[in-house]
CSV table of C-alpha atoms in Angstrom, one decimal:
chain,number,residue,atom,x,y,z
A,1,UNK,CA,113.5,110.0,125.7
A,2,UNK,CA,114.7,107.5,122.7
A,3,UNK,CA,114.0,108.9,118.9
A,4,UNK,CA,115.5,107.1,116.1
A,5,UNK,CA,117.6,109.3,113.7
A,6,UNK,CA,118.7,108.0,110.2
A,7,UNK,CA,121.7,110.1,110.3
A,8,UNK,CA,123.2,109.2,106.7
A,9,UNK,CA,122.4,106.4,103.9
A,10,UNK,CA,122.9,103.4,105.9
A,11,UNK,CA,123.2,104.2,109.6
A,12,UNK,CA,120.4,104.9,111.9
A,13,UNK,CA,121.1,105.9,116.1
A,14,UNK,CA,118.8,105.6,118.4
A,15,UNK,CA,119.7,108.7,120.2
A,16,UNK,CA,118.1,111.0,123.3
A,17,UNK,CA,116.0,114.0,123.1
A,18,UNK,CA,114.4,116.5,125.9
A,19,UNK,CA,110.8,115.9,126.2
A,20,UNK,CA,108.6,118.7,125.1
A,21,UNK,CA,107.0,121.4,127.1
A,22,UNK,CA,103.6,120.8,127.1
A,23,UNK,CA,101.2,123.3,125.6
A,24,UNK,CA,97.8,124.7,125.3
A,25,UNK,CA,95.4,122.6,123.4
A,26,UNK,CA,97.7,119.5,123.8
A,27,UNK,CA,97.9,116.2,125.3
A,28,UNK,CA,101.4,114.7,126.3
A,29,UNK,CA,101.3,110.9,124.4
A,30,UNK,CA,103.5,108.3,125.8
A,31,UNK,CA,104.3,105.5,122.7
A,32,UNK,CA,103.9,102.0,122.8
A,33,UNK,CA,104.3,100.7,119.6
A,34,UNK,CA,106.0,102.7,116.5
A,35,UNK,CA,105.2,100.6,112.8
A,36,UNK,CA,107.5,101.0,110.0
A,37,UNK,CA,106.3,102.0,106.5
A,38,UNK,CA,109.3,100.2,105.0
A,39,UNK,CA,108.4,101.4,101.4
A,40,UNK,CA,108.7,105.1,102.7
A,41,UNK,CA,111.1,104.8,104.9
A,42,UNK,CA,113.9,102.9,103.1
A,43,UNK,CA,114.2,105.7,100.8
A,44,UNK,CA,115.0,107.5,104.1
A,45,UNK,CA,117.5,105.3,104.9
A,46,UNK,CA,118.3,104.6,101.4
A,47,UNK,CA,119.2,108.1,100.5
A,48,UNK,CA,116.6,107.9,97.3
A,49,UNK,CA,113.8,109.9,99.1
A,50,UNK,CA,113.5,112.7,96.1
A,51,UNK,CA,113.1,115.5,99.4
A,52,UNK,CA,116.6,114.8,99.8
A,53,UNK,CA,117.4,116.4,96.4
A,54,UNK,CA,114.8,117.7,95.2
A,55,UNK,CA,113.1,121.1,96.9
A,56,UNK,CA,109.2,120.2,97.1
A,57,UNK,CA,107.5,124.1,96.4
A,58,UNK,CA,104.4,123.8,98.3
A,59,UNK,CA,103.2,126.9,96.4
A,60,UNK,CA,104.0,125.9,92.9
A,61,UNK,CA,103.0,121.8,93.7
A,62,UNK,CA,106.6,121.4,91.8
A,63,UNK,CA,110.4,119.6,92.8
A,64,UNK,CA,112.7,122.3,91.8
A,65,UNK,CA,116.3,122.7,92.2
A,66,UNK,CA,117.3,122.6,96.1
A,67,UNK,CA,116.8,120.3,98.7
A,68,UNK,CA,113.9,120.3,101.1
A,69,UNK,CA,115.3,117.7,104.2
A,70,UNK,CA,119.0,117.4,105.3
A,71,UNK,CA,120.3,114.4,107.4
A,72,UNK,CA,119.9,114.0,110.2
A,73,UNK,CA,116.6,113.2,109.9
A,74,UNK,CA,114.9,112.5,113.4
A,75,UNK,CA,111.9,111.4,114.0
A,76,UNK,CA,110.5,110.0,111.0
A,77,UNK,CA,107.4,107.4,110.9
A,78,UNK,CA,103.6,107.9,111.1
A,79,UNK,CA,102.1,104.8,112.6
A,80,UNK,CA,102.3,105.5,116.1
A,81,UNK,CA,100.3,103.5,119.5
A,82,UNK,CA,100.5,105.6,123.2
A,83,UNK,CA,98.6,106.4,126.0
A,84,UNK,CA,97.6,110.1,126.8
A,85,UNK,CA,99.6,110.5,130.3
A,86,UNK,CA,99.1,114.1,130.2
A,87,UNK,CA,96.9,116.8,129.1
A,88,UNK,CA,96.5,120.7,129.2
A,89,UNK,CA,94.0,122.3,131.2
A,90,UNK,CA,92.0,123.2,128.1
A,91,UNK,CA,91.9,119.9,126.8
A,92,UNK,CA,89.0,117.2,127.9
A,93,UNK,CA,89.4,114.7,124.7
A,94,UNK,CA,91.0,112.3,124.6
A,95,UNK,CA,91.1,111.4,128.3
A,96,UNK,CA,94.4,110.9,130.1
A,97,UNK,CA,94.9,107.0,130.4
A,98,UNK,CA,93.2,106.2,127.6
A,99,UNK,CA,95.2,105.1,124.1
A,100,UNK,CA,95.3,106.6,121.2
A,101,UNK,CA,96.8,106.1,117.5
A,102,UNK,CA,98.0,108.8,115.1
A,103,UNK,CA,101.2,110.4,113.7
A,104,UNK,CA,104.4,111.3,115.8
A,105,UNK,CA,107.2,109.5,114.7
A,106,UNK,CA,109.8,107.0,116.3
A,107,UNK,CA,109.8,108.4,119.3
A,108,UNK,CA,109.5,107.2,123.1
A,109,UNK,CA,106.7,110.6,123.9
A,110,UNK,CA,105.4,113.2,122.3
A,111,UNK,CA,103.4,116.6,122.7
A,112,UNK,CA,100.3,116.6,120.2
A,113,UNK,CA,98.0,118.4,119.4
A,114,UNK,CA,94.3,117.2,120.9
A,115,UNK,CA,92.8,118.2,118.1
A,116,UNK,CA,94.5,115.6,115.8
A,117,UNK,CA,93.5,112.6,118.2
A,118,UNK,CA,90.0,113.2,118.7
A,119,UNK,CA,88.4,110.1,117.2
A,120,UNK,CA,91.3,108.5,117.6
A,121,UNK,CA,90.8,106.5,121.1
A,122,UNK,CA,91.2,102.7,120.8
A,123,UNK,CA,88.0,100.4,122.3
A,124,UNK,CA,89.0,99.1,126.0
A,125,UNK,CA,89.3,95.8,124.1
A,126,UNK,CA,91.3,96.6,121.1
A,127,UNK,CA,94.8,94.9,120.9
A,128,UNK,CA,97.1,98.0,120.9
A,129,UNK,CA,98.9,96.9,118.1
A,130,UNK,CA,96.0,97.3,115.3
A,131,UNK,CA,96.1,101.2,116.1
A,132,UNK,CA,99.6,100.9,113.9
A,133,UNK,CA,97.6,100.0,110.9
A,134,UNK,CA,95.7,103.1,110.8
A,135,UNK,CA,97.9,105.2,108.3
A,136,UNK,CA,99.1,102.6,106.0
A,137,UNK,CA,94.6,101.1,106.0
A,138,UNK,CA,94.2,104.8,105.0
A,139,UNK,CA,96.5,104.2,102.0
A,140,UNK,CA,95.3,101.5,100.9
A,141,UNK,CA,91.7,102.5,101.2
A,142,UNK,CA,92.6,106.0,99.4
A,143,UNK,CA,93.9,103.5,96.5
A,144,UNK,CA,91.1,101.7,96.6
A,145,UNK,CA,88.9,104.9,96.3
A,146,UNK,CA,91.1,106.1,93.5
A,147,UNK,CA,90.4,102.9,91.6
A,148,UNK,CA,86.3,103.5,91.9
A,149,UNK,CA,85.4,99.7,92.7
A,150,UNK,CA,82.5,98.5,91.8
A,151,UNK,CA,80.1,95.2,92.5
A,152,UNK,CA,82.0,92.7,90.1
A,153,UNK,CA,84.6,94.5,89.2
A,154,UNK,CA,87.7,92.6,87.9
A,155,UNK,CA,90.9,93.9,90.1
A,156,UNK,CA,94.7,93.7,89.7
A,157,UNK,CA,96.1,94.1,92.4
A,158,UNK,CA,100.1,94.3,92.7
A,159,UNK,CA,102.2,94.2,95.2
A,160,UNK,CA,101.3,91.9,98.2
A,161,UNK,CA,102.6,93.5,101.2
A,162,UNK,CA,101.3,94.9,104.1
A,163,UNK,CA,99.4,98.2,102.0
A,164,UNK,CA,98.7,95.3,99.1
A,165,UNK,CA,97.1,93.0,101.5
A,166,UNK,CA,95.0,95.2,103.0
A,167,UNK,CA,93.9,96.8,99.4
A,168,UNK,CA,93.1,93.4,98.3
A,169,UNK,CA,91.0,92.9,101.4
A,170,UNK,CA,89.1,96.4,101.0
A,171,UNK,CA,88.2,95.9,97.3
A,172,UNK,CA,86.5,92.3,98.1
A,173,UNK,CA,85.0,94.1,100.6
A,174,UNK,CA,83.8,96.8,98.2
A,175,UNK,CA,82.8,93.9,96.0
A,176,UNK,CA,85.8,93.4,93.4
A,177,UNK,CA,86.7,90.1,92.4
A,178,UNK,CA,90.5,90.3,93.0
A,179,UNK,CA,93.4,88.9,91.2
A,180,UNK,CA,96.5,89.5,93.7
A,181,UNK,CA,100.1,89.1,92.2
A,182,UNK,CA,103.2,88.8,94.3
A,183,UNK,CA,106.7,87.5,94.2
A,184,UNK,CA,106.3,85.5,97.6
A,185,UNK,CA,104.0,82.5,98.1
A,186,UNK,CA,103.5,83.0,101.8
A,187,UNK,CA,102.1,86.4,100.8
A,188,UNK,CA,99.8,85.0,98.1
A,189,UNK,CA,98.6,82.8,100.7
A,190,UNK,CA,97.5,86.0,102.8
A,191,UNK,CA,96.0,87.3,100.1
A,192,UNK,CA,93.7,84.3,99.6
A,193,UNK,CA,93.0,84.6,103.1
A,194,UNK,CA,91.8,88.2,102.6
A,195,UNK,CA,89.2,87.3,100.0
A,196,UNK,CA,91.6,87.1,97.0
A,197,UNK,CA,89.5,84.9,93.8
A,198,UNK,CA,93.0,84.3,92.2
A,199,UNK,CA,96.5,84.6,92.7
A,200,UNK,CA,99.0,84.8,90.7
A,201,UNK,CA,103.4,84.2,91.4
A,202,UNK,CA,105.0,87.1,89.4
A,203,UNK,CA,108.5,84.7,88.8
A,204,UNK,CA,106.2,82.4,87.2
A,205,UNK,CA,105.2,84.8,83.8
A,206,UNK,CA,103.4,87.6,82.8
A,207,UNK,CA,100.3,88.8,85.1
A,208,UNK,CA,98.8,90.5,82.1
A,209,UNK,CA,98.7,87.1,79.9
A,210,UNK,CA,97.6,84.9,82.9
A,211,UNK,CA,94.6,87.7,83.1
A,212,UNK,CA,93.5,87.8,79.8
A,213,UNK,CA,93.4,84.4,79.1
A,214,UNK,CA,90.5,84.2,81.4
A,215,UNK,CA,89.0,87.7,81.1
A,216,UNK,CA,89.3,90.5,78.6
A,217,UNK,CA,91.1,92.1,80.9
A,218,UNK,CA,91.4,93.5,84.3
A,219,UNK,CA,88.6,96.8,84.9
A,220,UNK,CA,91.4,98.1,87.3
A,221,UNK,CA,94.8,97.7,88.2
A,222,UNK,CA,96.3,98.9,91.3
A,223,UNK,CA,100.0,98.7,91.3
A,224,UNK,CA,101.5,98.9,94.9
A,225,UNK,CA,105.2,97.3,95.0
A,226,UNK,CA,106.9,100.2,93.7
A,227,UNK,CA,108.3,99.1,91.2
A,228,UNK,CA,108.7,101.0,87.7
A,229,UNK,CA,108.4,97.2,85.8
A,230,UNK,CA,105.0,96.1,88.2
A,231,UNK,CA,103.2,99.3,86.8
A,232,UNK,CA,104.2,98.1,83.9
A,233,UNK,CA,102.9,95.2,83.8
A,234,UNK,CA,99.7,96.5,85.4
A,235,UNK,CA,98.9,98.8,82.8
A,236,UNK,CA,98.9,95.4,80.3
A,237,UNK,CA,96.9,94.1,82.6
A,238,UNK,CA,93.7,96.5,81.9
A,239,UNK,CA,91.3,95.8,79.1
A,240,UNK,CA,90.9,98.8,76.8
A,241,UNK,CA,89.8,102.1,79.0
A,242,UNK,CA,91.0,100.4,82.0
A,243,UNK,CA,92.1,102.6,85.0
A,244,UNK,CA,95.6,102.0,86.8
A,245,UNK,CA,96.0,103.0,90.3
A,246,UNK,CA,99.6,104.1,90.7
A,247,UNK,CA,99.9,104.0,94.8
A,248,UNK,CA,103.8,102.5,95.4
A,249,UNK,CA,106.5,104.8,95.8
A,250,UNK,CA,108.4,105.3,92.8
A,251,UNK,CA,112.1,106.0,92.8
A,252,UNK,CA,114.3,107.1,90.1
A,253,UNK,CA,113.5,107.1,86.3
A,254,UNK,CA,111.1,105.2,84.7
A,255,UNK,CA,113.4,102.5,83.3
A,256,UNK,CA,111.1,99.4,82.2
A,257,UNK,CA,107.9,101.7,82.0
A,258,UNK,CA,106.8,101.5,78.0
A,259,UNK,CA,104.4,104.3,77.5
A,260,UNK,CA,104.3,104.2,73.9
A,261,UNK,CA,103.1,100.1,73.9
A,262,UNK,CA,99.8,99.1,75.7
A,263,UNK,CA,99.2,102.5,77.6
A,264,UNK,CA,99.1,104.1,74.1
A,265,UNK,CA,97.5,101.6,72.1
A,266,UNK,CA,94.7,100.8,74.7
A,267,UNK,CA,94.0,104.5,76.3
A,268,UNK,CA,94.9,103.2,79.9
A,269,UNK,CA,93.9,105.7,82.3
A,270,UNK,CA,97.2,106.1,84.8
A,271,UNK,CA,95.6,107.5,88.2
A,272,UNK,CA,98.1,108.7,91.0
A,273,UNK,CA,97.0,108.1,94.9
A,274,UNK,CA,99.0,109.2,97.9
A,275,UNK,CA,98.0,110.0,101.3
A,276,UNK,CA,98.3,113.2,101.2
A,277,UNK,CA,94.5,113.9,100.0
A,278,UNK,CA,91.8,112.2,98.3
A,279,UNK,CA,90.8,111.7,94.8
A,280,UNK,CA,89.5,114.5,93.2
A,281,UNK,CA,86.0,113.6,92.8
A,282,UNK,CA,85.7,112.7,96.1
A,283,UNK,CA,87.4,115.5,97.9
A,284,UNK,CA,84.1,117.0,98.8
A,285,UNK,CA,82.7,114.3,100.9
A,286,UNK,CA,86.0,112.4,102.4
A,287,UNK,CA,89.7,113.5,103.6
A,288,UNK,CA,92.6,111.6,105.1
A,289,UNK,CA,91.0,111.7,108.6
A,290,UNK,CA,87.7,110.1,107.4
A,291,UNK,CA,89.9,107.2,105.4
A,292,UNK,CA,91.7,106.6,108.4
A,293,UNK,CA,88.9,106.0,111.0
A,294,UNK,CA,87.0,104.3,108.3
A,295,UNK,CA,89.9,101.7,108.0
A,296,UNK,CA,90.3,101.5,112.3
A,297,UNK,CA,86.2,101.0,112.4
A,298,UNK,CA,86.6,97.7,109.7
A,299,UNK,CA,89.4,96.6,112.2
A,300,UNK,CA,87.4,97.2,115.1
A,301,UNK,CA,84.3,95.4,113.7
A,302,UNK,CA,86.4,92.7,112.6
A,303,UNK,CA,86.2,93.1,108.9
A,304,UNK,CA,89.6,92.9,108.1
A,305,UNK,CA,92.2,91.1,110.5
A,306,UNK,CA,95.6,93.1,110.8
A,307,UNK,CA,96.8,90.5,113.4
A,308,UNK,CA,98.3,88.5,111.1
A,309,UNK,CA,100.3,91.2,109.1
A,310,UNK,CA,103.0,91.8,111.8
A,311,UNK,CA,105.7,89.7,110.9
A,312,UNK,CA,108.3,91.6,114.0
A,313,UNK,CA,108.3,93.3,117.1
A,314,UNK,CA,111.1,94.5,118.6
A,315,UNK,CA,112.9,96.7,121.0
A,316,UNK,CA,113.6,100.2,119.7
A,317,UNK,CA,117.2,100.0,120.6
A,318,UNK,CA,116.9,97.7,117.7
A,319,UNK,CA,116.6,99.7,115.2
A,320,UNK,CA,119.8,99.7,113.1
A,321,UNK,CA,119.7,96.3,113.3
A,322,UNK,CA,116.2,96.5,111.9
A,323,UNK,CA,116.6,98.7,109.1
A,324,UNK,CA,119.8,97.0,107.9
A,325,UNK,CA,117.3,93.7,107.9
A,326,UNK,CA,114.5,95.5,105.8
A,327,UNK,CA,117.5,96.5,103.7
A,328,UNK,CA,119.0,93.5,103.2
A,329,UNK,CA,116.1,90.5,103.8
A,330,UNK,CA,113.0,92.4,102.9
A,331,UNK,CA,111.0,89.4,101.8
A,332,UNK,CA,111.6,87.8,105.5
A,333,UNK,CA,109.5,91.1,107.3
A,334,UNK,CA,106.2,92.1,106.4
A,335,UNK,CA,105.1,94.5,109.1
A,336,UNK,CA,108.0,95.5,111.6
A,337,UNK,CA,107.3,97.1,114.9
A,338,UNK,CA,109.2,98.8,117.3
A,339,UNK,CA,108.2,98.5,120.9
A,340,UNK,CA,108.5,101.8,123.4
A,341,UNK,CA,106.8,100.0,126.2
A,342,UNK,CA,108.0,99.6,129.5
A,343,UNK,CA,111.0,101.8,128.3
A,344,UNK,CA,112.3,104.6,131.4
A,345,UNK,CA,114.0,107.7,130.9
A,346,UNK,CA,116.7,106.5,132.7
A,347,UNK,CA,117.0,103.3,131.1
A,348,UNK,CA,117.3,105.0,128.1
A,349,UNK,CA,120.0,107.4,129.2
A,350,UNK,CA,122.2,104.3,130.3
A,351,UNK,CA,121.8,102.9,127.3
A,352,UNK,CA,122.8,106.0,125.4
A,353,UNK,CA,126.0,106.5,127.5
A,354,UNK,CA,127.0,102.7,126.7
């Protein structure tokens, strides 16, 4: 079965692996449709992921000196589509034939646990592809949490990809009135489409000024490109007290990030939200699975649209070529899939022998 293996900085294989033995308390999953998480995974395939040098103490909560993953890394990705061909004789949910979305990783099949798809079954009428929006809905919803929306809020939002669009979308829905900055116009356009009030071209000035000539300032900011200079500028963008969500993927030092200008003078509160829990406040009444089948319910119901956030789909055996183009050209993909289905074991194998 095909798994795609970043196997340095720069060069991903699509290689073959055994299928697994399939256990108690598991289902086997067969994979449609595998959906990158560019901003995570190009610091795989970047070399900048800070697990690469940096040993994460699970204990302690701290990086210390080490290393925690190695190349190869196999296997990464967490927005995964199959259908349940298999399952032990202890398990009854979720049915075989039915699909499912969770976590497994670029791979062709996979041996879950049952437990971690319950809930997770797709309506007979569901296009297969939305179940790839599940993780990355959950992020942007646990960013929207983070920022504690509420009914008229003024929200920055930065960073209009596919996590951006779909926080800009959940805050109108929570009822923010949202000011969506990006770098692209066709993105901005999306954003409007999602419910944004205003939107504002980054290359054009300063988000902060363009806010405050209308408004005090922003309530809440949530910065999600990544960038060291967008949280920046989003912690100008919040009136005095303000709140900045920090939900993009930082890499490196801090260059550009000012803390002794605006986040001094006006007392900005600087909030961090990742998927791998909740807010603090609200960790007694919701967790990651609950963000995640919130986000698939709106989906299902129609309240937010995915089907116009995937940008490519294409054949896992293209995957080098894929990464090198999310690399390179990553203003021409917004959400890039890779398709499993109608892949054979043996095709596979003739490939790999090519």
């Amino acid at each position: 079965m095909r798994v795609i293996t970043f196997e340095e900085p720069g060069r991903v294989r699509v290689s073959l692996e055994s299928p697994a033995e399939l256990e108690p308390g598991c289902v086997r999953v067969r994979t449609i449709y595998s959906g990158v998480s560019a901003g995570t995974e190009l610091t795989a395939y970047r070399g900048t992921n800070p697990y690469l040098t940096r040993k994460w103490d699970t204990e302690q909560r701290l990086f210390l000196d080490g290393q925690t993953h190695a190349y190869p890394l196999t296997g990464w990705g967490y927005q995964e589509v199959g259908e349940v061909v298999e399952a032990a004789p202890d398990v009854t949910d979720p049915p075989v034939g039915h699909l499912v979305w969770g976590v497994w990783g670029h791979r062709a099949e996979a041996v879950v646990p049952a437990e971690k798809l319950v809930g997770h079954v797709l309506p007979p009428d569901a296009d297969p592809l939305s179940g790839v929006f599940a993780r990355v809905g959950a992020i942007a919803l646990n960013a929207v949490h983070a920022a504690d929306v509420h009914l008229g809020d003024q929200v920055a939002i930065f960073g209009q990809g596919v996590i951006g669009l779909l926080a800009t979308r959940l805050a109108v829905l929570s009822g923010a009135r949202v000011v969506a900055a990006d770098a692209l116009p066709a993105r901005l356009e999306l954003a409007r489409r999602y419910g944004a009030a205003e939107t504002f071209d980054i290359a054009s000035g300063s988000v902060a000024e363009f806010v405050r000539k209308r408004i005090e300032g922003a309530d809440t900011a949530i910065e999600l490109s990544g960038s060291n200079l967008g949280l920046h500028e989003a912690i100008r963008t919040v009136r005095k007290g303000g709140r900045v969500v920090a939900g993009g993927f930082y890499q490196g030092e801090g260059m550009g990030l000012r803390l002794g200008e605006e986040f001094h003078h006006n007392q900005v509160q600087l909030v961090s939200s990742q998927i791998g829990g909740v807010a603090s406040w609200l960790a007694h009444r919701w967790d990651v699975e609950r963000l995640q089948r919130t986000f698939m319910d709106l989906v299902h119901t129609g309240e937010v649209d995915v089907s116009g956030l995937i940008s490519h789909v294409v054949p896992v055996g293209s995957a080098p070529e894929a990464f090198d183009l999310l690399d390179q050209h990553p203003s021409e993909v917004l959400q890039l899939v890779f398709a499993f289905e109608g892949e054979t074991p043996q095709e596979a194998s003739k490939e790999e022998s090519q």
